[in-house]
Amino acid sequence: MNRRLFFTTILLILTVFLVTSCGTAPPAEPTPTPSADPDQSKSEPALLPAEPADPEDAIPTTPAIPTAAPLPENYPPLQEEAEQPALDANYPGPPTAIPVDNSYPGGMIWIVRPIGIQCEEGAAPGYGDLNEAVATVTAAGITVSDSEMIEMAVATICGAATSTHYRLQIQPEDLGLAMSLGWEKGSS
């Protein structure tokens, strides 16, 4: 019985709310309409455009054109661009070693490079197979201790690296040179 009384009360409150919120609106004020008599319409001030009492209050019909303000007397003069220093003949110079942690036993680090790009058949980054990748890195002067192909988690989207990567183990001192060849530091 209590439930029935509760739901009846809620229904009554909602009905009262609906009736009061959807009631009739107060009557609107009548709007003046132009008279059919042409002489009478001239005398009705409500239908004539209002003219401002003060000409300064009037809205300008043409926008004001901005003008530049003169610079103060103590404003510093514009400085000409400084001449760029000449670059060294060896610029951008040989790659430098990147500081790394030698946490891997024996002080070795892993570098990785994808075998290709998703949705771009035949657009491999430059190596036909793992042996060619090792040969190219070795020819650049990097000693490769170990090599393998691994699968990595990557986003499945055209233009991103494939999940299969070459993975080479090198000395930390050679990381800068390897990165200049397009390799990235991998995880151990």
mmCIF file of C-alpha atoms in Angstrom:
data_model
loop_
_atom_site.group_PDB
_atom_site.id
_atom_site.type_symbol
_atom_site.label_atom_id
_atom_site.label_comp_id
_atom_site.label_asym_id
_atom_site.label_seq_id
_atom_site.Cartn_x
_atom_site.Cartn_y
_atom_site.Cartn_z
ATOM 1 C CA MET A 1 0.000 0.000 0.000
ATOM 2 C CA ASN A 2 2.884 2.372 0.785
ATOM 3 C CA ARG A 3 4.348 1.891 -2.674
ATOM 4 C CA ARG A 4 1.059 2.776 -4.288
ATOM 5 C CA LEU A 5 0.814 5.941 -2.234
ATOM 6 C CA PHE A 6 4.417 6.864 -3.092
ATOM 7 C CA PHE A 7 3.917 6.445 -6.849
ATOM 8 C CA THR A 8 0.613 8.306 -6.724
ATOM 9 C CA THR A 9 2.312 11.227 -4.960
ATOM 10 C CA ILE A 10 5.143 11.312 -7.525
ATOM 11 C CA LEU A 11 2.635 11.199 -10.389
ATOM 12 C CA LEU A 12 0.671 14.075 -8.837
ATOM 13 C CA ILE A 13 3.831 16.188 -8.397
ATOM 14 C CA LEU A 14 4.888 15.579 -12.010
ATOM 15 C CA THR A 15 1.419 16.470 -13.267
ATOM 16 C CA VAL A 16 1.421 19.753 -11.324
ATOM 17 C CA PHE A 17 4.881 20.547 -12.636
ATOM 18 C CA LEU A 18 3.820 19.816 -16.218
ATOM 19 C CA VAL A 19 0.703 21.958 -15.978
ATOM 20 C CA THR A 20 2.531 24.928 -14.459
ATOM 21 C CA SER A 21 5.447 24.809 -16.860
ATOM 22 C CA CYS A 22 3.283 24.405 -19.965
ATOM 23 C CA GLY A 23 0.642 26.966 -19.022
ATOM 24 C CA THR A 24 -0.387 29.844 -21.243
ATOM 25 C CA ALA A 25 2.032 32.710 -21.750
ATOM 26 C CA PRO A 26 1.038 36.250 -20.770
ATOM 27 C CA PRO A 27 -0.445 38.223 -23.654
ATOM 28 C CA ALA A 28 2.085 40.062 -25.781
ATOM 29 C CA GLU A 29 1.875 43.793 -26.243
ATOM 30 C CA PRO A 30 0.313 44.757 -29.567
ATOM 31 C CA THR A 31 2.737 45.976 -32.186
ATOM 32 C CA PRO A 32 1.869 49.163 -34.039
ATOM 33 C CA THR A 33 0.794 48.668 -37.620
ATOM 34 C CA PRO A 34 1.061 51.286 -40.313
ATOM 35 C CA SER A 35 -2.118 53.136 -41.041
ATOM 36 C CA ALA A 36 -3.868 52.878 -44.367
ATOM 37 C CA ASP A 37 -4.177 56.671 -44.487
ATOM 38 C CA PRO A 38 -0.936 58.122 -45.925
ATOM 39 C CA ASP A 39 -1.357 61.465 -44.138
ATOM 40 C CA GLN A 40 -1.868 59.816 -40.761
ATOM 41 C CA SER A 41 1.251 57.591 -41.090
ATOM 42 C CA LYS A 42 3.464 60.660 -41.300
ATOM 43 C CA SER A 43 2.242 61.913 -37.973
ATOM 44 C CA GLU A 44 2.816 58.661 -36.040
ATOM 45 C CA PRO A 45 6.231 58.996 -34.411
ATOM 46 C CA ALA A 46 6.465 55.273 -33.509
ATOM 47 C CA LEU A 47 6.788 54.315 -37.155
ATOM 48 C CA LEU A 48 9.409 56.899 -38.072
ATOM 49 C CA PRO A 49 13.108 56.098 -37.668
ATOM 50 C CA ALA A 50 14.561 57.666 -34.566
ATOM 51 C CA GLU A 51 17.230 60.265 -35.117
ATOM 52 C CA PRO A 52 19.878 60.672 -32.445
ATOM 53 C CA ALA A 53 19.632 63.874 -30.465
ATOM 54 C CA ASP A 54 23.413 64.260 -30.388
ATOM 55 C CA PRO A 55 25.374 63.761 -33.688
ATOM 56 C CA GLU A 56 28.277 62.261 -31.709
ATOM 57 C CA ASP A 57 25.997 59.378 -30.629
ATOM 58 C CA ALA A 58 25.226 58.503 -34.240
ATOM 59 C CA ILE A 59 26.746 55.339 -35.700
ATOM 60 C CA PRO A 60 29.332 56.264 -38.346
ATOM 61 C CA THR A 61 28.495 55.077 -41.846
ATOM 62 C CA THR A 62 32.130 54.594 -42.886
ATOM 63 C CA PRO A 63 34.638 52.786 -40.667
ATOM 64 C CA ALA A 64 37.588 54.719 -39.331
ATOM 65 C CA ILE A 65 40.888 53.856 -41.015
ATOM 66 C CA PRO A 66 43.585 53.064 -38.449
ATOM 67 C CA THR A 67 46.796 55.027 -38.644
ATOM 68 C CA ALA A 68 50.194 54.120 -37.254
ATOM 69 C CA ALA A 69 51.231 55.931 -34.130
ATOM 70 C CA PRO A 70 54.597 57.678 -34.283
ATOM 71 C CA LEU A 71 57.430 55.985 -32.405
ATOM 72 C CA PRO A 72 58.652 57.643 -29.208
ATOM 73 C CA GLU A 73 61.930 59.576 -29.324
ATOM 74 C CA ASN A 74 63.771 57.060 -27.116
ATOM 75 C CA TYR A 75 62.630 53.984 -29.131
ATOM 76 C CA PRO A 76 65.686 51.908 -30.186
ATOM 77 C CA PRO A 77 66.362 51.716 -33.935
ATOM 78 C CA LEU A 78 65.815 48.457 -35.812
ATOM 79 C CA GLN A 79 68.855 46.223 -35.763
ATOM 80 C CA GLU A 80 70.045 44.532 -38.906
ATOM 81 C CA GLU A 81 70.345 40.754 -38.896
ATOM 82 C CA ALA A 82 73.624 39.462 -37.567
ATOM 83 C CA GLU A 83 75.825 37.699 -40.058
ATOM 84 C CA GLN A 84 75.788 33.919 -39.709
ATOM 85 C CA PRO A 85 79.135 32.339 -38.834
ATOM 86 C CA ALA A 86 80.768 30.236 -41.516
ATOM 87 C CA LEU A 87 80.338 26.493 -41.085
ATOM 88 C CA ASP A 88 83.225 24.134 -40.675
ATOM 89 C CA ALA A 89 84.174 22.088 -43.758
ATOM 90 C CA ASN A 90 83.370 18.892 -41.817
ATOM 91 C CA TYR A 91 79.867 20.054 -40.905
ATOM 92 C CA PRO A 92 77.671 18.154 -39.954
ATOM 93 C CA GLY A 93 80.691 16.181 -38.744
ATOM 94 C CA PRO A 94 80.945 12.538 -37.814
ATOM 95 C CA PRO A 95 78.330 11.191 -35.406
ATOM 96 C CA THR A 96 79.258 11.261 -31.771
ATOM 97 C CA ALA A 97 78.712 8.500 -29.295
ATOM 98 C CA ILE A 98 75.463 8.754 -27.357
ATOM 99 C CA PRO A 99 75.793 8.064 -23.641
ATOM 100 C CA VAL A 100 74.087 4.788 -22.808
ATOM 101 C CA ASP A 101 73.798 2.599 -19.789
ATOM 102 C CA ASN A 102 75.866 -0.552 -19.955
ATOM 103 C CA SER A 103 73.352 -2.651 -18.098
ATOM 104 C CA TYR A 104 73.501 -5.521 -20.602
ATOM 105 C CA PRO A 105 76.118 -8.135 -19.669
ATOM 106 C CA GLY A 106 79.360 -7.474 -21.509
ATOM 107 C CA GLY A 107 78.436 -3.829 -22.168
ATOM 108 C CA MET A 108 76.656 -4.620 -25.444
ATOM 109 C CA ILE A 109 73.461 -2.930 -26.674
ATOM 110 C CA TRP A 110 70.809 -3.889 -29.200
ATOM 111 C CA ILE A 111 69.794 -1.804 -32.211
ATOM 112 C CA VAL A 112 66.667 -2.411 -34.285
ATOM 113 C CA ARG A 113 65.320 -1.480 -37.701
ATOM 114 C CA PRO A 114 62.040 -2.509 -39.367
ATOM 115 C CA ILE A 115 62.239 -4.666 -42.465
ATOM 116 C CA GLY A 116 59.613 -2.551 -44.237
ATOM 117 C CA ILE A 117 56.733 -0.116 -44.175
ATOM 118 C CA GLN A 118 53.101 -1.252 -43.899
ATOM 119 C CA CYS A 119 51.001 -0.964 -47.102
ATOM 120 C CA GLU A 120 54.110 -0.189 -49.161
ATOM 121 C CA GLU A 121 55.187 -3.389 -50.842
ATOM 122 C CA GLY A 122 58.813 -3.331 -51.921
ATOM 123 C CA ALA A 123 59.555 -0.211 -49.891
ATOM 124 C CA ALA A 124 61.976 -1.913 -47.508
ATOM 125 C CA PRO A 125 64.338 0.457 -45.704
ATOM 126 C CA GLY A 126 67.316 -0.858 -47.622
ATOM 127 C CA TYR A 127 68.139 -4.461 -46.718
ATOM 128 C CA GLY A 128 67.013 -7.602 -48.521
ATOM 129 C CA ASP A 129 67.606 -9.920 -45.581
ATOM 130 C CA LEU A 130 69.339 -10.150 -42.194
ATOM 131 C CA ASN A 131 72.735 -11.065 -43.711
ATOM 132 C CA GLU A 132 72.670 -7.967 -45.929
ATOM 133 C CA ALA A 133 71.792 -5.781 -42.916
ATOM 134 C CA VAL A 134 74.725 -7.213 -40.928
ATOM 135 C CA ALA A 135 77.078 -6.774 -43.919
ATOM 136 C CA THR A 136 76.065 -3.133 -44.413
ATOM 137 C CA VAL A 137 76.489 -2.253 -40.732
ATOM 138 C CA THR A 138 79.836 -4.088 -40.590
ATOM 139 C CA ALA A 139 81.030 -2.240 -43.732
ATOM 140 C CA ALA A 140 80.329 1.047 -41.900
ATOM 141 C CA GLY A 141 82.853 0.029 -39.229
ATOM 142 C CA ILE A 142 80.502 -1.349 -36.584
ATOM 143 C CA THR A 143 81.291 -4.708 -35.012
ATOM 144 C CA VAL A 144 78.156 -6.872 -34.804
ATOM 145 C CA SER A 145 78.247 -9.476 -32.015
ATOM 146 C CA ASP A 146 74.833 -11.052 -32.596
ATOM 147 C CA SER A 147 71.920 -10.648 -35.001
ATOM 148 C CA GLU A 148 68.351 -11.876 -35.262
ATOM 149 C CA MET A 149 64.907 -11.042 -36.630
ATOM 150 C CA ILE A 150 62.226 -10.272 -34.056
ATOM 151 C CA GLU A 151 58.525 -9.438 -33.968
ATOM 152 C CA MET A 152 57.546 -6.215 -32.205
ATOM 153 C CA ALA A 153 54.157 -4.752 -31.321
ATOM 154 C CA VAL A 154 53.384 -1.880 -33.696
ATOM 155 C CA ALA A 155 50.312 0.097 -34.711
ATOM 156 C CA THR A 156 48.514 -1.411 -37.692
ATOM 157 C CA ILE A 157 48.395 1.597 -39.993
ATOM 158 C CA CYS A 158 49.670 2.349 -43.479
ATOM 159 C CA GLY A 159 53.009 4.152 -43.410
ATOM 160 C CA ALA A 160 54.077 2.710 -40.051
ATOM 161 C CA ALA A 161 56.906 0.223 -39.573
ATOM 162 C CA THR A 162 56.228 -3.481 -40.001
ATOM 163 C CA SER A 163 56.207 -5.706 -36.930
ATOM 164 C CA THR A 164 59.223 -7.723 -38.119
ATOM 165 C CA HIS A 165 62.513 -5.983 -37.282
ATOM 166 C CA TYR A 166 66.220 -6.681 -37.735
ATOM 167 C CA ARG A 167 67.976 -6.708 -34.359
ATOM 168 C CA LEU A 168 71.756 -6.392 -34.013
ATOM 169 C CA GLN A 169 73.979 -6.411 -30.928
ATOM 170 C CA ILE A 170 76.788 -3.828 -31.006
ATOM 171 C CA GLN A 171 79.154 -1.897 -28.721
ATOM 172 C CA PRO A 172 77.624 1.221 -27.066
ATOM 173 C CA GLU A 173 80.320 3.428 -28.636
ATOM 174 C CA ASP A 174 78.949 2.581 -32.099
ATOM 175 C CA LEU A 175 75.362 3.664 -31.346
ATOM 176 C CA GLY A 176 75.766 7.158 -32.850
ATOM 177 C CA LEU A 177 77.104 5.743 -36.115
ATOM 178 C CA ALA A 178 74.351 3.110 -36.209
ATOM 179 C CA MET A 179 71.694 5.766 -35.654
ATOM 180 C CA SER A 180 73.121 7.790 -38.555
ATOM 181 C CA LEU A 181 72.503 4.689 -40.696
ATOM 182 C CA GLY A 182 68.822 4.652 -39.683
ATOM 183 C CA TRP A 183 68.930 2.223 -36.762
ATOM 184 C CA GLU A 184 67.288 2.832 -33.381
ATOM 185 C CA LYS A 185 68.358 1.791 -29.906
ATOM 186 C CA GLY A 186 66.412 -1.309 -28.963
ATOM 187 C CA SER A 187 65.562 -2.774 -25.603
ATOM 188 C CA SER A 188 67.680 -5.481 -24.055
#
